[in-house]
Coordinates of N, CA and C in Angstrom, one line a residue:
M1 N 0.9 -1.1 0.0 CA -0.1 0.1 0.0 C 0.8 1.2 -0.1
P2 N 0.5 2.3 -0.8 CA 1.4 3.3 -1.1 C 1.4 4.4 0.4
K3 N 2.4 4.9 0.8 CA 2.4 5.6 1.9 C 1.9 7.2 1.5
T4 N 1.2 7.7 2.6 CA 0.8 9.1 2.4 C 1.9 10.0 2.3
L5 N 2.0 11.3 1.8 CA 2.9 12.3 1.8 C 3.2 12.6 3.2
T6 N 2.3 12.5 4.1 CA 2.7 12.8 5.6 C 3.6 11.9 6.2
E7 N 3.1 10.6 5.9 CA 4.2 9.3 6.2 C 5.9 9.6 5.5
I8 N 5.5 9.9 4.5 CA 7.0 10.0 3.9 C 7.7 11.1 4.3
R9 N 7.1 12.3 4.8 CA 7.6 13.3 5.2 C 8.1 13.0 6.5
S10 N 7.5 12.2 7.3 CA 7.9 12.1 8.6 C 8.9 11.2 8.6
I11 N 9.0 10.1 7.8 CA 10.2 9.1 7.6 C 11.3 9.9 7.2
A12 N 11.2 10.8 6.2 CA 12.5 11.7 5.8 C 12.9 12.5 7.0
R13 N 12.1 13.1 7.7 CA 12.5 13.8 8.8 C 13.2 13.1 10.0
S14 N 12.7 11.8 10.2 CA 13.4 11.1 11.2 C 15.0 10.8 11.0
H15 N 15.3 11.1 9.7 CA 16.7 10.9 9.3 C 17.4 12.3 9.2
T16 N 17.0 13.3 9.8 CA 17.5 14.8 9.5 C 19.0 14.7 10.1
R17 N 19.1 14.1 11.4 CA 20.4 14.4 12.0 C 21.2 13.7 11.2
T18 N 21.1 12.5 10.7 CA 22.0 11.6 9.9 C 22.5 12.5 8.8
A19 N 21.3 13.0 8.0 CA 21.6 13.8 6.8 C 22.6 14.9 7.0
I20 N 22.3 15.7 8.1 CA 23.2 16.9 8.3 C 24.4 16.3 8.7
N21 N 24.7 15.2 9.4 CA 26.1 14.8 9.7 C 26.7 14.4 8.4
T22 N 26.0 13.7 7.5 CA 26.4 13.5 6.5 C 27.0 14.5 5.5
L23 N 26.2 15.6 5.5 CA 26.7 16.9 4.9 C 27.7 17.4 5.4
V24 N 28.0 17.6 6.7 CA 28.9 18.0 7.2 C 30.3 17.4 7.0
G25 N 30.1 16.0 7.1 CA 31.3 15.1 6.8 C 31.8 15.4 5.5
V26 N 31.1 15.5 4.4 CA 31.4 15.7 3.1 C 32.0 17.3 3.0
M27 N 31.4 18.2 3.5 CA 31.9 19.4 3.8 C 33.5 19.5 4.2
K28 N 33.5 18.8 5.4 CA 35.0 18.7 6.1 C 35.7 17.9 5.3
A29 N 35.3 16.8 4.5 CA 36.5 15.8 4.1 C 37.4 16.4 3.0
K30 N 38.6 16.2 3.4 CA 39.9 16.8 2.6 C 39.7 16.2 1.2
D31 N 39.6 14.8 1.1 CA 39.5 14.2 -0.2 C 38.2 14.5 -1.2
A32 N 37.2 14.9 -0.3 CA 36.1 15.4 -1.5 C 36.4 16.5 -2.5
T33 N 35.9 16.6 -3.6 CA 35.9 17.6 -4.6 C 35.5 18.8 -3.9
P34 N 36.1 19.8 -4.4 CA 35.6 21.2 -4.0 C 34.2 21.3 -4.2
A35 N 33.8 21.0 -5.4 CA 32.2 21.1 -5.8 C 31.4 20.4 -4.9
A36 N 31.6 19.1 -4.6 CA 31.0 18.3 -3.4 C 31.0 19.2 -2.1
R37 N 32.3 19.7 -1.8 CA 32.2 20.4 -0.5 C 31.5 21.8 -0.5
V38 N 31.4 22.5 -1.5 CA 30.6 23.5 -1.7 C 29.1 23.2 -1.8
S39 N 28.8 22.3 -2.3 CA 27.5 21.9 -2.5 C 26.8 21.4 -1.2
A40 N 27.5 20.7 -0.3 CA 27.4 20.0 1.1 C 27.2 21.5 2.1
A41 N 27.8 22.4 1.7 CA 28.0 23.7 2.7 C 26.6 24.5 2.4
T42 N 26.5 24.5 0.7 CA 25.2 25.4 0.3 C 24.0 24.7 1.1
A43 N 23.7 23.3 1.2 CA 22.6 22.6 1.5 C 22.4 23.0 2.9
I44 N 23.6 22.8 3.9 CA 23.6 23.0 5.4 C 22.9 24.5 5.6
L45 N 23.8 25.4 4.8 CA 23.2 26.8 5.2 C 21.7 26.9 4.6
D46 N 21.4 26.5 3.7 CA 20.1 26.7 3.2 C 18.9 26.0 4.2
R47 N 19.1 24.8 4.7 CA 18.5 24.4 5.9 C 18.5 25.2 7.1
G48 N 19.6 25.3 7.4 CA 19.9 26.2 8.7 C 19.3 27.9 8.7
W49 N 19.5 28.5 7.6 CA 19.0 29.9 7.4 C 18.1 30.2 6.3
G50 N 17.6 29.3 5.6 CA 16.9 29.6 4.4 C 17.8 29.8 3.1
K51 N 17.2 29.6 1.8 CA 17.8 30.2 0.8 C 18.0 31.6 0.6
P52 N 18.8 32.2 0.3 CA 19.1 33.6 0.1 C 18.0 34.2 -0.9
V53 N 17.7 35.5 -0.7 CA 16.7 36.1 -1.9 C 17.4 36.6 -3.1
Q54 N 16.8 36.4 -3.9 CA 17.3 36.7 -5.4 C 16.8 38.0 -5.9
A55 N 17.4 38.9 -6.2 CA 17.0 40.0 -6.6 C 16.8 39.8 -8.1
L56 N 15.3 40.6 -8.3 CA 15.0 40.7 -9.9 C 15.2 41.9 -10.5
E57 N 15.9 41.8 -11.5 CA 16.1 43.1 -12.2 C 15.7 43.5 -13.4
N58 N 15.1 44.7 -14.0 CA 14.3 44.7 -15.0 C 14.2 46.1 -15.3
G59 N 14.3 46.6 -16.6 CA 14.1 48.2 -16.9 C 15.5 48.9 -16.7
D60 N 15.3 50.3 -16.9 CA 16.5 51.1 -17.0 C 16.9 51.4 -15.6
N61 N 16.2 51.2 -14.5 CA 16.8 51.8 -13.5 C 17.1 50.3 -12.4
G62 N 16.9 49.0 -13.3 CA 17.5 48.1 -12.4 C 16.0 47.4 -11.5
A63 N 15.1 48.2 -11.4 CA 14.2 47.7 -10.5 C 13.0 46.8 -11.5
L64 N 12.5 45.8 -10.8 CA 11.4 44.9 -11.7 C 10.2 45.9 -11.6
E65 N 9.6 46.0 -12.7 CA 8.5 46.7 -12.9 C 7.3 45.3 -13.0
L66 N 6.4 45.4 -12.1 CA 5.2 44.5 -11.9 C 4.2 45.4 -12.1
I67 N 3.3 44.8 -13.1 CA 2.0 45.6 -13.4 C 1.0 44.6 -13.2
Q68 N -0.1 44.9 -12.5 CA -1.1 43.9 -12.4 C -2.5 44.7 -12.5
K69 N -3.0 44.1 -13.3 CA -4.4 44.8 -13.6 C -5.6 43.9 -13.2
I70 N -6.4 44.7 -12.1 CA -7.8 43.7 -11.9 C -8.9 44.5 -12.3
E71 N -9.7 44.0 -13.2 CA -10.9 44.6 -13.7 C -12.1 44.0 -13.5
R72 N -13.1 44.8 -12.8 CA -14.3 44.3 -12.5 C -15.3 44.8 -13.4
V73 N -16.0 43.8 -14.0 CA -16.8 44.1 -15.0 C -18.4 43.6 -14.6
I74 N -19.4 44.7 -14.3 CA -20.6 44.4 -14.0 C -21.4 44.5 -15.2
V75 N -22.1 43.2 -15.3 CA -23.0 43.0 -16.4 C -24.2 42.9 -16.1
H76 N -25.0 43.8 -16.9 CA -26.6 43.5 -16.5 C -27.1 42.4 -17.2
P77 N -28.0 41.6 -16.2 CA -28.6 40.4 -16.7 C -29.2 40.3 -18.0
Q78 N -29.9 41.2 -18.3 CA -30.4 41.3 -19.6 C -29.4 41.4 -20.9
N79 N -28.3 42.3 -20.5 CA -27.2 42.1 -21.6 C -26.1 41.6 -21.3
S80 N -26.3 40.2 -21.0 CA -25.0 39.3 -20.4 C -24.3 39.1 -21.7
D81 N -24.8 38.9 -22.9 CA -23.8 38.5 -24.1 C -23.7 39.8 -24.8
S82 N -23.7 40.9 -24.3 CA -23.3 42.1 -25.0 C -21.9 41.8 -25.5
A83 N -21.5 42.8 -26.5 CA -19.9 42.7 -27.1 C -19.1 43.5 -26.2
G84 N -18.0 42.6 -26.1 CA -16.9 43.4 -25.5 C -16.9 43.1 -23.9
V85 N -17.8 42.3 -23.5 CA -17.9 41.8 -22.4 C -17.7 40.1 -22.2

């Protein structure tokens, strides 16, 4: 029988200490490749402090311009099939 998402999360979380210790071991291992050490260090920092916020840039001044339009259209019941609505 398939396990529920909650059960899978619970099982994964029960191995958190071992997983973190493994990441620390890779990060500190002198014979690990630099890429593996950086990857382990990044994973540890992300779990402890969260992923860093990434700035979004757009436009001439570097600020991202977001435009959101919300339009409310009120249609009279007798004219519900009017053109443009």
